[in-house]
PDB file of C-alpha atoms and ligand atoms in Angstrom:
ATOM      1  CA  UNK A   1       4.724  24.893 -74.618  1.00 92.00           C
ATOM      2  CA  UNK A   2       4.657  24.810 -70.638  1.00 95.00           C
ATOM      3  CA  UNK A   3       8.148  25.770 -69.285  1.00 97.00           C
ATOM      4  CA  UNK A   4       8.586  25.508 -65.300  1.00 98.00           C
ATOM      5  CA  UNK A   5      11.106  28.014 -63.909  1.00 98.00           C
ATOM      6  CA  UNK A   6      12.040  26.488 -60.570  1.00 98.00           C
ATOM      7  CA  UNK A   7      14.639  28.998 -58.126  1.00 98.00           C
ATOM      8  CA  UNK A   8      15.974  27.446 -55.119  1.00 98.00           C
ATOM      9  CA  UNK A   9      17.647  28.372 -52.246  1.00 98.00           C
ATOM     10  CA  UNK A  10      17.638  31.981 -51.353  1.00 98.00           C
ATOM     11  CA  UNK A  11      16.373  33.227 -54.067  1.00 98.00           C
ATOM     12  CA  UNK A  12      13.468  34.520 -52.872  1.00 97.00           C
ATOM     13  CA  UNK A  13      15.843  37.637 -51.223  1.00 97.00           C
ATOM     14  CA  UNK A  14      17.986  38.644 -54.062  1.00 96.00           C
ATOM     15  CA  UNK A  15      16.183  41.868 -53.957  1.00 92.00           C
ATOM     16  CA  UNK A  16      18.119  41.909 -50.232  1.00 92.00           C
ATOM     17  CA  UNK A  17      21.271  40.540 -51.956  1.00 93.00           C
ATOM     18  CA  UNK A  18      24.579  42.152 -53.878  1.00 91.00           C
ATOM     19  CA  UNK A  19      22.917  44.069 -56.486  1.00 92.00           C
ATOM     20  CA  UNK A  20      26.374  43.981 -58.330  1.00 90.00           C
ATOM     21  CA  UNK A  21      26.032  39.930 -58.395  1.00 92.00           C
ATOM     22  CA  UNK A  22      22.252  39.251 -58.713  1.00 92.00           C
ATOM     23  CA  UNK A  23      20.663  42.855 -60.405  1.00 90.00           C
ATOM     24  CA  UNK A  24      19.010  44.292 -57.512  1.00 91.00           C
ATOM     25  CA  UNK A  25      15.432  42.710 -58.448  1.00 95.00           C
ATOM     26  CA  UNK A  26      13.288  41.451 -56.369  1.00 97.00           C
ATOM     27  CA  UNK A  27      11.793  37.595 -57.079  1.00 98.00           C
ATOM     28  CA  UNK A  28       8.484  38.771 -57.625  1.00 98.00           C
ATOM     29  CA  UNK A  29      10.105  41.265 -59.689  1.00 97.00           C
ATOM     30  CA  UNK A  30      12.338  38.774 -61.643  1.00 98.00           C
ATOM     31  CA  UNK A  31       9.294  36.613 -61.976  1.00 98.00           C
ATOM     32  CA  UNK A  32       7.165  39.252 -63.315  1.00 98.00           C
ATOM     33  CA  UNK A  33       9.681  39.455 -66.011  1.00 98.00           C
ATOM     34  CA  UNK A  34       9.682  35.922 -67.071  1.00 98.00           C
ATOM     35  CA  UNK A  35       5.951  36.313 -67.286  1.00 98.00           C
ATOM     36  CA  UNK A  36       6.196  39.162 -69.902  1.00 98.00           C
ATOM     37  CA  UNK A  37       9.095  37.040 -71.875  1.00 98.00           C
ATOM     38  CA  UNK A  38       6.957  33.849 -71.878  1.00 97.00           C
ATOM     39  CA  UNK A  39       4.390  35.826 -73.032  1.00 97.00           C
ATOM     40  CA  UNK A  40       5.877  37.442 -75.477  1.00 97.00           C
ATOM     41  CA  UNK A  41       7.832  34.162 -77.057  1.00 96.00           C
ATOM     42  CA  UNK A  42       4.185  32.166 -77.091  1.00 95.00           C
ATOM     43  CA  UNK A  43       4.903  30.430 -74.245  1.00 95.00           C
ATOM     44  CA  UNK A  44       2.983  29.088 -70.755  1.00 97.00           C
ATOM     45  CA  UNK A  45       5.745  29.382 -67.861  1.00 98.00           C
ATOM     46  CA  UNK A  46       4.677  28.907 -64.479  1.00 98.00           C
ATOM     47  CA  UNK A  47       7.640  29.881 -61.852  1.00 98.00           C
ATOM     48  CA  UNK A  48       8.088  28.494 -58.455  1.00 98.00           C
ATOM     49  CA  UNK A  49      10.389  29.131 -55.670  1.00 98.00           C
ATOM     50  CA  UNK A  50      11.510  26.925 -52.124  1.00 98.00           C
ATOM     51  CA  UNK A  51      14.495  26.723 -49.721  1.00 98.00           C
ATOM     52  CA  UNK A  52      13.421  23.278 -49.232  1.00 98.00           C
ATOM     53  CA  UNK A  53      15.750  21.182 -50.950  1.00 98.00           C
ATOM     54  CA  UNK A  54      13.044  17.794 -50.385  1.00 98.00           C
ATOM     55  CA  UNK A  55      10.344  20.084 -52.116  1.00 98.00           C
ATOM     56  CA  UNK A  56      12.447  21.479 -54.456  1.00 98.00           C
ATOM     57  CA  UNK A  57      12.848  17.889 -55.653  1.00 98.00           C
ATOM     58  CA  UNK A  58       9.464  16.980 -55.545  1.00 98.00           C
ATOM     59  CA  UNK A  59       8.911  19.660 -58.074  1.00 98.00           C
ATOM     60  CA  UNK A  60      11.775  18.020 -60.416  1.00 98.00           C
ATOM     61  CA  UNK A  61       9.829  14.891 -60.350  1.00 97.00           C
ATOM     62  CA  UNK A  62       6.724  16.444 -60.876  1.00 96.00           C
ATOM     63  CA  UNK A  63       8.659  18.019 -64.199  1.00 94.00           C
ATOM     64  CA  UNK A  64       8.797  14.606 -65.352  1.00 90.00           C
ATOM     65  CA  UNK A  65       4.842  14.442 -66.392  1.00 90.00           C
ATOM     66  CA  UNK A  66       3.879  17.757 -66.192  1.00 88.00           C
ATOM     67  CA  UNK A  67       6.057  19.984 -68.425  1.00 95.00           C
ATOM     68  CA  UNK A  68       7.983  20.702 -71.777  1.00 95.00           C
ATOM     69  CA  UNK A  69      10.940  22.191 -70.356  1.00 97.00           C
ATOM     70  CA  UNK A  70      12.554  23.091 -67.369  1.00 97.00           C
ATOM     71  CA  UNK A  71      14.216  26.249 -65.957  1.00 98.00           C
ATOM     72  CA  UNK A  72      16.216  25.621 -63.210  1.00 98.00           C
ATOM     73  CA  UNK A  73      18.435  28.295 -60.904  1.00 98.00           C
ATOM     74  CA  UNK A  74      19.637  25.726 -57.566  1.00 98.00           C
ATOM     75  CA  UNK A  75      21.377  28.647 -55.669  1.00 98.00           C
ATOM     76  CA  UNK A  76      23.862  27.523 -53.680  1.00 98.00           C
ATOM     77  CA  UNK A  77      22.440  23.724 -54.184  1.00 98.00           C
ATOM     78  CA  UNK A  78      23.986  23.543 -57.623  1.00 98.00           C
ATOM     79  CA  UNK A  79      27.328  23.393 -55.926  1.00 98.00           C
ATOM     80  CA  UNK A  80      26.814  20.233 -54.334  1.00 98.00           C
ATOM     81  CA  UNK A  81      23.495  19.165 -54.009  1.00 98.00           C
ATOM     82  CA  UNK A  82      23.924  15.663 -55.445  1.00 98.00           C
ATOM     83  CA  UNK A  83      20.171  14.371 -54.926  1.00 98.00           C
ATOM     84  CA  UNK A  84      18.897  17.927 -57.275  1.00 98.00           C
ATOM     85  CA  UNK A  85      21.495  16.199 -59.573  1.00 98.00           C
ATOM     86  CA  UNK A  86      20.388  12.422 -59.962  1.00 98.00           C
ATOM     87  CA  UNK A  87      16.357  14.230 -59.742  1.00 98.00           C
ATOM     88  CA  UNK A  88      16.951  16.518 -63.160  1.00 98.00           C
ATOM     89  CA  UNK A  89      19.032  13.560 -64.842  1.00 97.00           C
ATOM     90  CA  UNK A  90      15.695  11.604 -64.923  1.00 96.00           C
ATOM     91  CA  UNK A  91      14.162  14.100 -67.209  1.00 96.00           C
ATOM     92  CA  UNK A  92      13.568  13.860 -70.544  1.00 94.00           C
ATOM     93  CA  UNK A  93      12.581  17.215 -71.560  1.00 95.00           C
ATOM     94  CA  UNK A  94      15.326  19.828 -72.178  1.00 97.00           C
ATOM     95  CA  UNK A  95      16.720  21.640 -69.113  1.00 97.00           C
ATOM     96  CA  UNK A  96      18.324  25.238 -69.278  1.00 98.00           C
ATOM     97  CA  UNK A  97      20.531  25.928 -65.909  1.00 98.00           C
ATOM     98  CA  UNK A  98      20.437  29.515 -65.435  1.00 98.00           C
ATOM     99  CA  UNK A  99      22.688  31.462 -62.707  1.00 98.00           C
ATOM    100  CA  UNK A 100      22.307  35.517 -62.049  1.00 97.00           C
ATOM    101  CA  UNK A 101      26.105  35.803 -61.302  1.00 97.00           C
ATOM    102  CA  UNK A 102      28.984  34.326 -62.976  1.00 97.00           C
ATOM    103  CA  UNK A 103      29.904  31.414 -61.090  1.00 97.00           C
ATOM    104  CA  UNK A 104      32.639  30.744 -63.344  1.00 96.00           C
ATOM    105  CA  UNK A 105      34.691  34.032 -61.774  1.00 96.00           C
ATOM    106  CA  UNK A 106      33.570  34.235 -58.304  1.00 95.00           C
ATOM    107  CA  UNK A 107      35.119  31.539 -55.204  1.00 96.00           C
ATOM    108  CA  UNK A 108      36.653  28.713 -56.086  1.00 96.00           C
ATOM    109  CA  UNK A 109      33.775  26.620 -54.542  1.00 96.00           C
ATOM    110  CA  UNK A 110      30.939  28.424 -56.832  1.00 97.00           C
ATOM    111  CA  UNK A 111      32.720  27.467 -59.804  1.00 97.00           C
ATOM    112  CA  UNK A 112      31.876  23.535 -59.896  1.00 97.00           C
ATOM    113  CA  UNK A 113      28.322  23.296 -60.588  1.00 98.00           C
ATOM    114  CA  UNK A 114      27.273  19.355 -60.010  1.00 98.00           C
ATOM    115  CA  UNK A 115      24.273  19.647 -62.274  1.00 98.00           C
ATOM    116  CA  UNK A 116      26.167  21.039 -65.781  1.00 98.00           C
ATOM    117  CA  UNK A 117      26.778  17.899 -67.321  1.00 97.00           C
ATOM    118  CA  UNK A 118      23.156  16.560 -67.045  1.00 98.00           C
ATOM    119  CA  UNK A 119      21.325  20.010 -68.394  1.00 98.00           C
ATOM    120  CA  UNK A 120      20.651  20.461 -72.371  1.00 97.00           C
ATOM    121  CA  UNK A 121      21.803  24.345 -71.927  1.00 97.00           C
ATOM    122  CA  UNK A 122      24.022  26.985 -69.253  1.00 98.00           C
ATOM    123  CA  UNK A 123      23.339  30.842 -69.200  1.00 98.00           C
ATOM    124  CA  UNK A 124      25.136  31.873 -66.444  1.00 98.00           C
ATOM    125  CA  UNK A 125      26.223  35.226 -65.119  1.00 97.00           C
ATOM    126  CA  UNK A 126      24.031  37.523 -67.416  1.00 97.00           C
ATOM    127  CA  UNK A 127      21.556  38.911 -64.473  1.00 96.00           C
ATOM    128  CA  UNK A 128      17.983  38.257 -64.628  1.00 96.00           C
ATOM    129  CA  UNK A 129      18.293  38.691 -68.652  1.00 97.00           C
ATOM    130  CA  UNK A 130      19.641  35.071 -68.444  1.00 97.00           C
ATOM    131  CA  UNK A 131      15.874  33.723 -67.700  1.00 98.00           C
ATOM    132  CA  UNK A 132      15.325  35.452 -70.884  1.00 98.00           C
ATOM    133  CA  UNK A 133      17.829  33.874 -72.791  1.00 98.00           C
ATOM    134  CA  UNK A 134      16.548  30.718 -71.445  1.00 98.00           C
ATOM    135  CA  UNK A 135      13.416  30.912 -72.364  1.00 98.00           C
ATOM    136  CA  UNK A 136      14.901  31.923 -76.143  1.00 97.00           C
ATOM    137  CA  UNK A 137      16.802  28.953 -76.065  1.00 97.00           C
ATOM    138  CA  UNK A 138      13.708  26.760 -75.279  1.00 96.00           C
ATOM    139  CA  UNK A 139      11.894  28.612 -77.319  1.00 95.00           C
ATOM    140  CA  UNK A 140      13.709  27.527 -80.124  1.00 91.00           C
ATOM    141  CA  UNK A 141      14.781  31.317 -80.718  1.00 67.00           C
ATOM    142  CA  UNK A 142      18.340  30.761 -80.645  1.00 58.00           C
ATOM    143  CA  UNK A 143      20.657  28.559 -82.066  1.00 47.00           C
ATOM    144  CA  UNK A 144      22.636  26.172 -79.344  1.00 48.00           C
ATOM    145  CA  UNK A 145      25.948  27.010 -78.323  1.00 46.00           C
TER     146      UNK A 145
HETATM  147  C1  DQA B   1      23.388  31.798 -57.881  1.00 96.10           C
HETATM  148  C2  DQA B   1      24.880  31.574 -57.603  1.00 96.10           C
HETATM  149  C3  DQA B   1      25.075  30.707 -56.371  1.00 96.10           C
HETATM  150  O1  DQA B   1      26.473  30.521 -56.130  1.00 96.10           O
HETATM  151  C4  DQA B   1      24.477  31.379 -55.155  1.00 96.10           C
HETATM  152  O2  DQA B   1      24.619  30.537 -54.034  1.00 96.10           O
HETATM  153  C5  DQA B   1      23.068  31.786 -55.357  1.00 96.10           C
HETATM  154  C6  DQA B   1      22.667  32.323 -56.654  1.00 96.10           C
HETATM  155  C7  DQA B   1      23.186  32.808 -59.014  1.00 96.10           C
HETATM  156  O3  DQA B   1      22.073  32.896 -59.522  1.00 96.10           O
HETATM  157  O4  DQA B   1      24.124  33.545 -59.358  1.00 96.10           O
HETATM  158  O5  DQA B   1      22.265  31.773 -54.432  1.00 96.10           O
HETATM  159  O6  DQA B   1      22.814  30.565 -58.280  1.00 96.10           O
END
């Protein structure tokens, strides 16, 4: 199984961000992580990071040939980034959105995310153990919620 974990916008200085919201990691850090939990679950996960939002897309449609599943953590993009939206509802393969913090308690304008009705699965707000539980999910290690 080949599972892309794709982080967007700013996350490549969480280790600079509010520990409190995003776990004080570093993205290499968070990414060695994933490595150990892919590896561990039997899995091939390859994990990729842009502030571009045109690459970022081109990664998406990429997804579409290349991959079993997708990880996907927009930052701030999953807020209103309608063209990250319409690019992930093309897939066919099952998509987990994962988000450090819990957008669900924080400002009022975190708490719509534009891309939760076109992902299979949401772990949101459980720190950079939430990549784990993604890769559970896809794993097929975990019943769905
Ligand atoms: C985030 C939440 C977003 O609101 C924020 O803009 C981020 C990170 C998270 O992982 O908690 O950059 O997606």
């Amino acid at each position: 199984m080949q599972i892309l974990v794709l982080n967007g916008v700013n996350l490549d200085v969480i280790g600079r961000r509010d520990p409190a919201l995003y776990g004080g990691l570093s993205l290499n850090e968070l990414e060695r992580r994933v490595y150990e939990w892919a590896h561990a679950l039997d899995i091939s996960a390859r994990c990729r990071q842009s502030n571009s939002e045109g690459e970022f897309i081109e990664w998406i449609h990429d997804a579409y040939a290349d991959v079993d599943a997708l990880i996907v953590n927009p930052g701030a993009w999953s807020h209103y980034s309608y063209a990250i939206r319409d690019a992930l509802e093309l897939l066919q393969v099952p998509v987990v959105e994962v988000h450090l913090s819990n957008i669900t308690e924080r400002e009022e304008w975190r708490r719509t995310s534009v891309i939760a009705d076109v992902v299979s699965h949401r772990v949101i707000g459980k720190g950079p153990e939430g990549y784990r539980e993604a890769l559970e999910f896809l794993a097929g290690k975990t019943s769905v919620e």
